[in-house]
XYZ file of C-alpha atoms in Angstrom:
555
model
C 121.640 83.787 89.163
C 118.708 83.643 91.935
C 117.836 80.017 92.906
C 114.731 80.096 94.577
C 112.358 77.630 96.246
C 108.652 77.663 96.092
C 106.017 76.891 98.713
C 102.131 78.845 98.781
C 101.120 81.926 97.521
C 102.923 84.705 99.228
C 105.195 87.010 96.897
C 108.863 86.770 97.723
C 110.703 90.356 98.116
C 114.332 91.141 98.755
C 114.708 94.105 101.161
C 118.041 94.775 103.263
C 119.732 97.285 105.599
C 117.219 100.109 105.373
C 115.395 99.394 101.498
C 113.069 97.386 100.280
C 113.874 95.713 97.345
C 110.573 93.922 95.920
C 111.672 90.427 94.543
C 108.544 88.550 92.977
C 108.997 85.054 93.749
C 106.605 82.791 95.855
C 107.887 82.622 100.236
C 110.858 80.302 99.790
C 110.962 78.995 103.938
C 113.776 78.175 106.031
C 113.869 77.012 109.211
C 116.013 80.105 110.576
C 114.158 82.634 108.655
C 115.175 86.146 110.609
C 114.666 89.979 109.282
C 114.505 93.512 110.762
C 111.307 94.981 112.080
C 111.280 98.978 111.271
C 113.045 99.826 107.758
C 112.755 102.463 104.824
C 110.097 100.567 102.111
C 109.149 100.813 98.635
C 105.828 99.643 97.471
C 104.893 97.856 93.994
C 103.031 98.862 91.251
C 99.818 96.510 89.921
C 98.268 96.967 86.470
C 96.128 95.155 84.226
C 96.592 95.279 80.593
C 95.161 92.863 77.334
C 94.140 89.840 80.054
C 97.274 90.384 81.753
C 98.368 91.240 85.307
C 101.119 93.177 85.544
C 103.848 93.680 88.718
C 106.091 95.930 89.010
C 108.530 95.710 92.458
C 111.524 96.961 93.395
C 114.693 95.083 93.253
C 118.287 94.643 93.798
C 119.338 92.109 91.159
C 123.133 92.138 92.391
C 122.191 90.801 95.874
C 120.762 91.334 99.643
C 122.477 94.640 100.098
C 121.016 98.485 99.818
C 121.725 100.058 95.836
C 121.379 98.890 91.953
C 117.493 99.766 92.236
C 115.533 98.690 89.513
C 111.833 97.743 88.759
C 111.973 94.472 88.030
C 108.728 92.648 86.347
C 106.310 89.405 86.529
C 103.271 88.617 85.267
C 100.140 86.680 85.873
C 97.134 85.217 84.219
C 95.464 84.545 87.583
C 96.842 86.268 90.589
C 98.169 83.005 91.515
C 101.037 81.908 89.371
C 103.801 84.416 88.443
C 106.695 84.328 85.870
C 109.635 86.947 86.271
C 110.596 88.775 83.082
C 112.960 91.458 81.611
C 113.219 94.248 84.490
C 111.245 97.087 83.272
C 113.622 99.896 84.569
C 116.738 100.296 85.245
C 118.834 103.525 86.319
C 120.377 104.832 83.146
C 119.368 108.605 82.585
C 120.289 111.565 84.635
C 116.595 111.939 85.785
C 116.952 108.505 87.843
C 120.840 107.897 87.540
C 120.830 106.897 91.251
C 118.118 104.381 91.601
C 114.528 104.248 90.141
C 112.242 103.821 92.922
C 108.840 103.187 93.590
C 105.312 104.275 91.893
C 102.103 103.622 90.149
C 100.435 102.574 86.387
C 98.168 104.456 84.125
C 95.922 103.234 81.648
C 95.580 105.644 79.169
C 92.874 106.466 76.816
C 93.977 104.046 73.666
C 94.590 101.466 76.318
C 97.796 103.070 76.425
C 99.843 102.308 79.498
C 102.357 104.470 81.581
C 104.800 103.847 84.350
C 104.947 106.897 86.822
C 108.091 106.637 89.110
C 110.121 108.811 91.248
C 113.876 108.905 90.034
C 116.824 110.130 92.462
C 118.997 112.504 90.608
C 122.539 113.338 90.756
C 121.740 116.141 93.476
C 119.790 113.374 95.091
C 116.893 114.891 94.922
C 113.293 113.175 94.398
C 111.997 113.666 91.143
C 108.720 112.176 89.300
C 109.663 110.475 85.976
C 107.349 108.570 83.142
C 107.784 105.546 81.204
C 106.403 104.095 78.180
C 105.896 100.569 76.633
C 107.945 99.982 73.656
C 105.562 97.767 71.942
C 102.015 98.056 72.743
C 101.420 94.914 71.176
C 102.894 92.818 73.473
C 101.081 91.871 75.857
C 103.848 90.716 78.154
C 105.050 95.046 78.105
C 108.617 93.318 78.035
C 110.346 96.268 76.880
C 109.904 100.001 78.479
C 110.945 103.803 77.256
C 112.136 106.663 78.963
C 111.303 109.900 77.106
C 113.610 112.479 76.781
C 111.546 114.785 78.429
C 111.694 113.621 81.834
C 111.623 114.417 84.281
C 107.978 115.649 84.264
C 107.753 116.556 87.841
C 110.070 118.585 89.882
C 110.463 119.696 93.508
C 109.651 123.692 93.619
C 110.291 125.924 96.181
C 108.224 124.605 99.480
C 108.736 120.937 98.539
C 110.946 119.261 100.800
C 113.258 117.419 97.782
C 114.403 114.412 99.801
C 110.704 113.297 100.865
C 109.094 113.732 97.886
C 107.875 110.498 96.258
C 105.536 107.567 95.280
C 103.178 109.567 92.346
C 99.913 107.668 92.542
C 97.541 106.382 89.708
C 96.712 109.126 87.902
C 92.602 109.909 87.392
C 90.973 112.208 84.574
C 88.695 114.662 85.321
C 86.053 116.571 83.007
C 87.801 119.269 82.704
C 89.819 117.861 80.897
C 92.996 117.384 83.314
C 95.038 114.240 84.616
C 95.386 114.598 88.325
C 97.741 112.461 90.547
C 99.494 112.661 94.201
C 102.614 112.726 95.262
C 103.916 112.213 99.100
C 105.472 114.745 100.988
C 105.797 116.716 104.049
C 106.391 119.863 105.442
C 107.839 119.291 109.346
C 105.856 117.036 110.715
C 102.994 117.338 109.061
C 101.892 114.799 106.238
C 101.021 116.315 102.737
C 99.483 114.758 99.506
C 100.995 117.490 96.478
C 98.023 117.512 93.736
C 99.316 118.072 90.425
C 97.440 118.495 87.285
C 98.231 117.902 83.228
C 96.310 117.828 80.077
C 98.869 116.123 77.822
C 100.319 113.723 80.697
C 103.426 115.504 80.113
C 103.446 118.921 81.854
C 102.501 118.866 85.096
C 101.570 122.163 87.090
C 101.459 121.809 91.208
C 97.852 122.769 92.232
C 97.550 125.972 94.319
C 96.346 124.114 97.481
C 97.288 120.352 98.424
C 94.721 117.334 98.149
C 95.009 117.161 101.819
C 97.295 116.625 104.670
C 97.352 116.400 108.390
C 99.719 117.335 111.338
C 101.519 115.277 113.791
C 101.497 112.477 110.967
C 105.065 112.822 109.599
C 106.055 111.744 105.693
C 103.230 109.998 103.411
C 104.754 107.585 102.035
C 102.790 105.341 99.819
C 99.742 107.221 98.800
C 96.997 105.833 97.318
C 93.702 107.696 96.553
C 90.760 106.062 94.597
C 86.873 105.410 94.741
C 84.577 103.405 95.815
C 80.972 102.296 95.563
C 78.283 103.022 97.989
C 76.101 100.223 96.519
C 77.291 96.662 97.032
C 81.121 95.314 96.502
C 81.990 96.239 93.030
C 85.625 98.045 91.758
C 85.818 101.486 90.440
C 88.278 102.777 87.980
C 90.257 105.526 89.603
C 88.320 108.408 87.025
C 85.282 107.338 88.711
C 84.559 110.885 90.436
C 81.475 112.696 91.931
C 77.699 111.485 92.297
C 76.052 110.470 95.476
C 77.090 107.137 95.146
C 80.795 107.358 95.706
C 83.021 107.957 98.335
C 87.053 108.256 97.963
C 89.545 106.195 100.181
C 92.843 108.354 101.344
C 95.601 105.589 102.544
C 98.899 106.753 103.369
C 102.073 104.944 104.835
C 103.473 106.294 107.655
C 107.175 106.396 107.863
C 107.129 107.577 112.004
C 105.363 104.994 112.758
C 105.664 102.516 109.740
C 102.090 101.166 109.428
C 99.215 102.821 107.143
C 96.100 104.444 108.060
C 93.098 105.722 105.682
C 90.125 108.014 105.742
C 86.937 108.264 103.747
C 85.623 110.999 102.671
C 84.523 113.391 99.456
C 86.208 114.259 96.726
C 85.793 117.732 94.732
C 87.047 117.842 91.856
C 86.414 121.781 91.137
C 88.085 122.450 94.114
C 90.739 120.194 94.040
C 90.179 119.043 97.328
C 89.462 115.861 99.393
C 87.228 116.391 103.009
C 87.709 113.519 105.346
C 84.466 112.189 106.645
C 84.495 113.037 110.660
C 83.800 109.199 111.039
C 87.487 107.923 112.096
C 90.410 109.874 112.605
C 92.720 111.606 110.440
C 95.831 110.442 112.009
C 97.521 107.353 112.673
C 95.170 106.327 115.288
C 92.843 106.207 112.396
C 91.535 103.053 110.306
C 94.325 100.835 109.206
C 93.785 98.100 106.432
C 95.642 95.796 108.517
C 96.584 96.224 112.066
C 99.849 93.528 111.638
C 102.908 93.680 109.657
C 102.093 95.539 106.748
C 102.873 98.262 104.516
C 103.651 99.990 101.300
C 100.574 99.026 100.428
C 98.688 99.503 96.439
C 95.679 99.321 94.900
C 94.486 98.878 91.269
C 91.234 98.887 89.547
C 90.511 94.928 87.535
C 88.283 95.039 84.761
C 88.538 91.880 83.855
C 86.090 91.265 86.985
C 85.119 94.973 88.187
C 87.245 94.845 91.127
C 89.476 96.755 93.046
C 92.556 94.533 94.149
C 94.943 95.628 97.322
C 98.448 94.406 97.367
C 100.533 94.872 100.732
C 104.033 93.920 101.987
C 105.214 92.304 104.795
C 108.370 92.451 106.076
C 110.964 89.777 108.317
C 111.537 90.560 112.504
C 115.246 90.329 112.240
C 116.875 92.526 114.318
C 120.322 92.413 112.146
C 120.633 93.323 108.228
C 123.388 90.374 108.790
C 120.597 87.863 109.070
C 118.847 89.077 105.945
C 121.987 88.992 104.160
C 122.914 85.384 105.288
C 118.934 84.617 103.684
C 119.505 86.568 100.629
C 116.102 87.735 101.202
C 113.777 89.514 103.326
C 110.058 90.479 102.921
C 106.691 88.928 101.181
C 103.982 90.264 99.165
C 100.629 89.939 100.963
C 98.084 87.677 99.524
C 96.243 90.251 97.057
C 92.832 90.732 98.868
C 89.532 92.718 97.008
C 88.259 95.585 98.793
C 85.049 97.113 98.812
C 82.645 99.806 101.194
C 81.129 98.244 103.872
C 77.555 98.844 104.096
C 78.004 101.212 107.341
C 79.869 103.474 104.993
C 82.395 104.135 107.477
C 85.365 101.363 106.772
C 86.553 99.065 104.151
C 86.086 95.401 103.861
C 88.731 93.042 102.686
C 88.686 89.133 101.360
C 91.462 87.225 99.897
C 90.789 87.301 96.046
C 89.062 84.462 94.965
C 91.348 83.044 92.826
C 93.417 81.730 96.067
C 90.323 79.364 96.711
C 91.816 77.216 93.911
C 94.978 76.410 96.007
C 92.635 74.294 98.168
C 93.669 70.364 98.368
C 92.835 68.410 101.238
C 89.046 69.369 103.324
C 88.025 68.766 106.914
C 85.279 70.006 108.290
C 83.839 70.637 112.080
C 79.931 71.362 113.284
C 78.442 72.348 116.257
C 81.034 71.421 118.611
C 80.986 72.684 122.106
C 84.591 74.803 123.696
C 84.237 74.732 127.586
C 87.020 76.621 129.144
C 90.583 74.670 128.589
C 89.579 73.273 125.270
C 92.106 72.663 122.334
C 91.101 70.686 119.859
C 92.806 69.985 116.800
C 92.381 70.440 113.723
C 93.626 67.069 111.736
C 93.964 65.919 108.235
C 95.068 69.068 106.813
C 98.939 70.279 106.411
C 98.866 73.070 109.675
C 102.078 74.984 108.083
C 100.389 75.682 104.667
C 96.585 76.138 105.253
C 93.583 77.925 105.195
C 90.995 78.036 107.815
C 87.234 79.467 107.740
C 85.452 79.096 111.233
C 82.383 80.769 112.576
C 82.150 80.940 116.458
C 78.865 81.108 118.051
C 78.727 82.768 121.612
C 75.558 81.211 123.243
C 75.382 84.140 125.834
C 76.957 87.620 126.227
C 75.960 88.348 130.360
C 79.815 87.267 130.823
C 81.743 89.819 129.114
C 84.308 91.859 131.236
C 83.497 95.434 131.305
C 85.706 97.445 129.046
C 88.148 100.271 130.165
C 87.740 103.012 128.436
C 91.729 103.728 128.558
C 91.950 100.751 126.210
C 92.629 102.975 123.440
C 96.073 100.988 122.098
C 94.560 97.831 120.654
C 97.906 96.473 120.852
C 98.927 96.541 123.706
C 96.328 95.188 125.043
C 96.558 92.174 123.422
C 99.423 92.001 124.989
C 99.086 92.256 128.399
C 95.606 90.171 127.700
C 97.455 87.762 125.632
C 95.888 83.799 124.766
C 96.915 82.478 128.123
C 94.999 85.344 130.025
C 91.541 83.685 130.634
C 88.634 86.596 130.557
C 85.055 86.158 130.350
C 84.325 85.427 126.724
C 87.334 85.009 125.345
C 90.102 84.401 124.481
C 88.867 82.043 121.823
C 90.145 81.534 118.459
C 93.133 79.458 116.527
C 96.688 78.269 117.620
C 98.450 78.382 114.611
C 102.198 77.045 114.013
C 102.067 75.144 117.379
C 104.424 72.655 118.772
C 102.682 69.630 120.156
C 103.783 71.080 124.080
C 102.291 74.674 123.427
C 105.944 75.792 123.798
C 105.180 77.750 120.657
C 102.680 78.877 118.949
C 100.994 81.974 116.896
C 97.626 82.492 119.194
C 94.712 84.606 116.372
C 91.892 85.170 118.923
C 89.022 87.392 120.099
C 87.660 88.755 123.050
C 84.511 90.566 123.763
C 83.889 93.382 126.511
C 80.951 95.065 127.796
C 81.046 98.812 127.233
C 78.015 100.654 128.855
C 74.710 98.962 126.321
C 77.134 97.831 124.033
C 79.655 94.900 123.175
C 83.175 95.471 121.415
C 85.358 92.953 119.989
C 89.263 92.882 120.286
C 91.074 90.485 117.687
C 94.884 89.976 118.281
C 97.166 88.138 116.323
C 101.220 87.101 116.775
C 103.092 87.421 120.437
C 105.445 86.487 122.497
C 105.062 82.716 121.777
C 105.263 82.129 118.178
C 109.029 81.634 118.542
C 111.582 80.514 121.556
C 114.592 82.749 119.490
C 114.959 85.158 121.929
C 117.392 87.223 120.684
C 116.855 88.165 117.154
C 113.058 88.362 116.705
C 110.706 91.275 117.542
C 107.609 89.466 117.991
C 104.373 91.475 118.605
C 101.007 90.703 120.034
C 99.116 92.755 116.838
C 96.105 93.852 117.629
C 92.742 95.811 116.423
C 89.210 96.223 117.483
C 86.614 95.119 115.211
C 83.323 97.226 114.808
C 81.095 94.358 114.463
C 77.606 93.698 116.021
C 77.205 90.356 117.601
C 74.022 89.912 119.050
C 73.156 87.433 117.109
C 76.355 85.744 118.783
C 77.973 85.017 115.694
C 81.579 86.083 114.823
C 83.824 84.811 112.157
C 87.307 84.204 111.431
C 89.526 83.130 108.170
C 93.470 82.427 108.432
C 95.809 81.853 105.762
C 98.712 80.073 107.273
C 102.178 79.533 105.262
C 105.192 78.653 107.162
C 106.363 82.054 108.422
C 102.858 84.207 107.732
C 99.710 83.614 109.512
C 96.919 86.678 107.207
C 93.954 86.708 109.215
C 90.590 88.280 108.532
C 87.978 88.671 111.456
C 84.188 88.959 110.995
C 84.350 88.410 107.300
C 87.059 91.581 106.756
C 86.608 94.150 108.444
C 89.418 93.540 110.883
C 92.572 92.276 109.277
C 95.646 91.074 110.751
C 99.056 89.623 109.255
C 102.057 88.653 111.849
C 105.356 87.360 110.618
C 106.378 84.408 112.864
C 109.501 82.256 112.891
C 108.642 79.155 115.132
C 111.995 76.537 116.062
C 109.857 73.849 116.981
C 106.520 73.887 115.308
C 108.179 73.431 111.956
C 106.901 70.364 108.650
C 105.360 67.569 110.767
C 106.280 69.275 113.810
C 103.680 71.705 113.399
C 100.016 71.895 114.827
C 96.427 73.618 114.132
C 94.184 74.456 117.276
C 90.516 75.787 118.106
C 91.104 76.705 121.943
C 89.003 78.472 124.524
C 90.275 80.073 127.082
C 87.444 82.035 128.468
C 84.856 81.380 131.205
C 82.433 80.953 129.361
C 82.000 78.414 126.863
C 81.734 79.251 122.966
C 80.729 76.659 120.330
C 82.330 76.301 116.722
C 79.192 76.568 114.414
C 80.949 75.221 111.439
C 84.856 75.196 110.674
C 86.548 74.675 107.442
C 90.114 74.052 106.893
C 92.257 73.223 103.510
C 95.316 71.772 102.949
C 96.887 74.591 100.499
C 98.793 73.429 97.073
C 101.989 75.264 95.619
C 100.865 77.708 92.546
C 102.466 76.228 89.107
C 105.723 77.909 88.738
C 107.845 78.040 85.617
């Protein structure tokens, strides 16, 4: 049996040596919590289904060591509070003999739903399986069915067999086909296979792919799906054509092992997706997060007309040994909404509303001036489990350094300009997870250049502070620029803070940030909240907001 402790809101996944295995329980902490930075993932698979959220994860029931994959299965009423049940699937057929691993849901018409998931056969090859409920009318989907007929997809001659995975929601089309994706490569270059069905049973590979790009290595993780040019309501995946839509393109990248996206059109009687020429189509391109995160999946709500993003995070170890001491590794992102911004040319994301009922304790700041040097702190809240809404208003701009135009790696500059590097405006922002002497601490900051007539905004999270283990941990200064305007001097920022993950969202979402952090002194009552400035020129807080953050209800 799994004992496992319960603290916020972030899922709990198992993942050793070079898997993930997704493990749905709420971040248990401990003091020494280690893990290992780059390592093969998994992702999960969200669904909603008769008032009931569904996850699916991947998961080693027999311990913190690679093999015995199976999906195992929780479920939710709210997004918030999660109870485990039966695991769904569970290697038994030929078709996925040597693990079942990761994929998507699909409603059906009938509100019939189906697991798609890629099975590793005794040739160990990559193959794309279905799965059925047992009893439709169970809510709960306790019990799942693998048909005969499986598997339904196949690697054919010019599909690489051992990258060949992660089938995405499938979406109908008026001609009368099911479409879906399925990651590949071919050398180096990233491919998304289109196949097509009319029964959801036989599957024919479309003559051309949905798209791919070069240089970008195996897409991992796909996940294609509308959204709306008009305000910040979900579309189901089927939602396709009009002038009112635009399709998202994320993929996960397993050179580099972070995500990037596109926008762009979809047609459907071509069979092709066009990237807009807005951002770039490789992994300098937009990222949903520009932190520790990855494997990431969307789903369409109905219940509210949403589309929800789950992500994963996983530990810094540098040993599998220190994950297997844990018996864990990894957490499930807080599930944020996402929706177009009204630029049309990125995504926005906000924690889903549902987290705003975690709130406890409230304190509250106005109008209070940050000269150079200033710290103040943020009291009467718990620092290790909060969350923390602050707008900063920047009385003038004249002082902004002028901005190199070589700057093109976000993070690293953020690290060589890290919270203790004083600049014109900026660094401002929070010290999260802080000891009381500064000795550590998890700096989430901005700073603002000039560049020619225009201002541009650099928000870093993490570094070389948030822990004095110097051995085990890999501890970045994340880091991403934020296309924001602020000449009305206004710039926001919201952090979610539990023990070992600081999630932060600049300027209301379009930036988004999530370090994993392992402090050895700022740890229970130990622990601190700042506001600081560290730029020449002073900044004010226009209003800050901070909660105390309650445990979920877990049974």
């Amino acid at each position: 049996m799994i004992h496992v402790r319960f603290t916020f809101f972030f899922l709990y996944i198992k993942k050793v040596a070079n898997h993930l295995f997704f493990s749905l329980f709420f971040l248990a902490w401990h003091p020494n919590l280690t893990s290992n930075y780059i390592e093969q993932i998994q992702m999960v698979c969200p669904m909603y289904y008769k008032g009931v959220y569904h996850l699916f994860y991947q998961y080693n029931p027999k311990g913190a060591v690679w093999g015995n994959i199976v999906w195992a299965h929780s479920v939710s009423t709210d997004l918030i509070n999660w109870f485990p049940l039966e695991h769904a699937l569970s290697p038994s057929k030929p078709f996925d003999i040597n693990g079942c691993w990761s994929g998507s849901a699909t409603i059906l018409p009938g509100n019939k739903p189906v697991i798609l998931y890629t099975g590793i056969d005794p040739d160990e090859r990559q193959i794309q399986n279905i799965a059925v409920p047992k009893n439709l009318s169970d809510p709960f989907l306790r019990e799942w069915v693998k048909p005969d007929y499986n598997p339904i997809i196949a690697p054919t001659i010019g599909v690489n067999a051992s990258a060949f995975r992660d089938p995405t929601t499938a979406w109908w089309s008026k001609d009368g086909h099911w479409r879906l994706v399925v990651g590949s490569k071919r050398d180096k270059r990233g491919t998304a296979v289109l196949y097509r069905s009319k029964d959801f049973i036989h599957w024919t590979k479309a003559k051309h792919l949905l798209h791919s790009s070069a240089t970008t290595g195996m897409w991992e993780c796909p996940d294609f799906f509308p959204v709306s040019l008009n305000g910040k309501q979900g579309l189901d995946t089927s939602s396709i054509g009009g002038d009112n839509i635009k399709h998202v393109l994320k993929v996960s990248l397993d050179l580099t092992r972070f995500e990037y996206y596109t926008l762009g059109q979809y047609f459907a009687s071509k069979e092709r997706y066009v990237p807009d020429n807005t951002s770039a189509d490789d992994s300098t391109g937009l990222r949903y997060d520009y932190g520790n995160f990855y494997a990431s999946k969307s789903f369409f709500d109905p219940s509210k007309n949403r589309r929800i993003l789950w992500g994963w995070a996983n530990e810094s170890d540098r040993t599998p040994d220190d994950q297997i001491a844990k018996g864990w590794a990894g957490v499930q992102a807080i599930p944020r909404t996402v929706w177009l911004d009204k630029n049309g040319k990125q995504l926005i994301q906000w924690p889903i509303e549902e987290v705003n009922h975690l709130r406890g304790e409230e304190v509250e700041m106005t109008k209070i001036p940050l000269v150079k040097g200033s710290r103040i702190e943020i009291e009467g809240i718990t620092p290790t489990q909060a969350d923390v809404e602050v707008t900063f208003r920047i009385p003038s701009l004249e002082h902004a350094e002028p901005f190199d135009p070589k700057w093109v790696d976000a993070e690293r500059l953020c690290g060589e300009k890290d919270a203790s590097v004083s600049g014109g405006i900026g660094p401002f922002g929070l010290l999260t997870l802080a000891s009381s002497d500064l000795q550590e601490y998890t700096a989430v900051f901005f700073r603002v250049f000039k560049s020619n007539d225009k201002h541009k905004v650099l928000m870093c999270s993490g570094g070389v502070r948030s822990s004095l283990d110097q051995d085990k941990m890999y501890k970045p200064s994340y880091g991403g620029f934020v296309d924001v305007d602020i000449s009305n001097g206004r710039l926001s920022l919201r952090s979610l803070i539990d023990k070992s993950v600081v999630e932060s969202f600049g300027a209301r979402g379009k930036t988004c940030i999530l370090s994993r952090v392992y402090p050895t002194l700022a740890i229970g009552s130990n622990a601190h909240l700042y506001v600081f400035n560290n730029g020449t020129q002073g900044v004010k807080i226009g209003k800050l907001k901070a909660w105390t953050m309650n445990s979920p209800n877990i049974n």
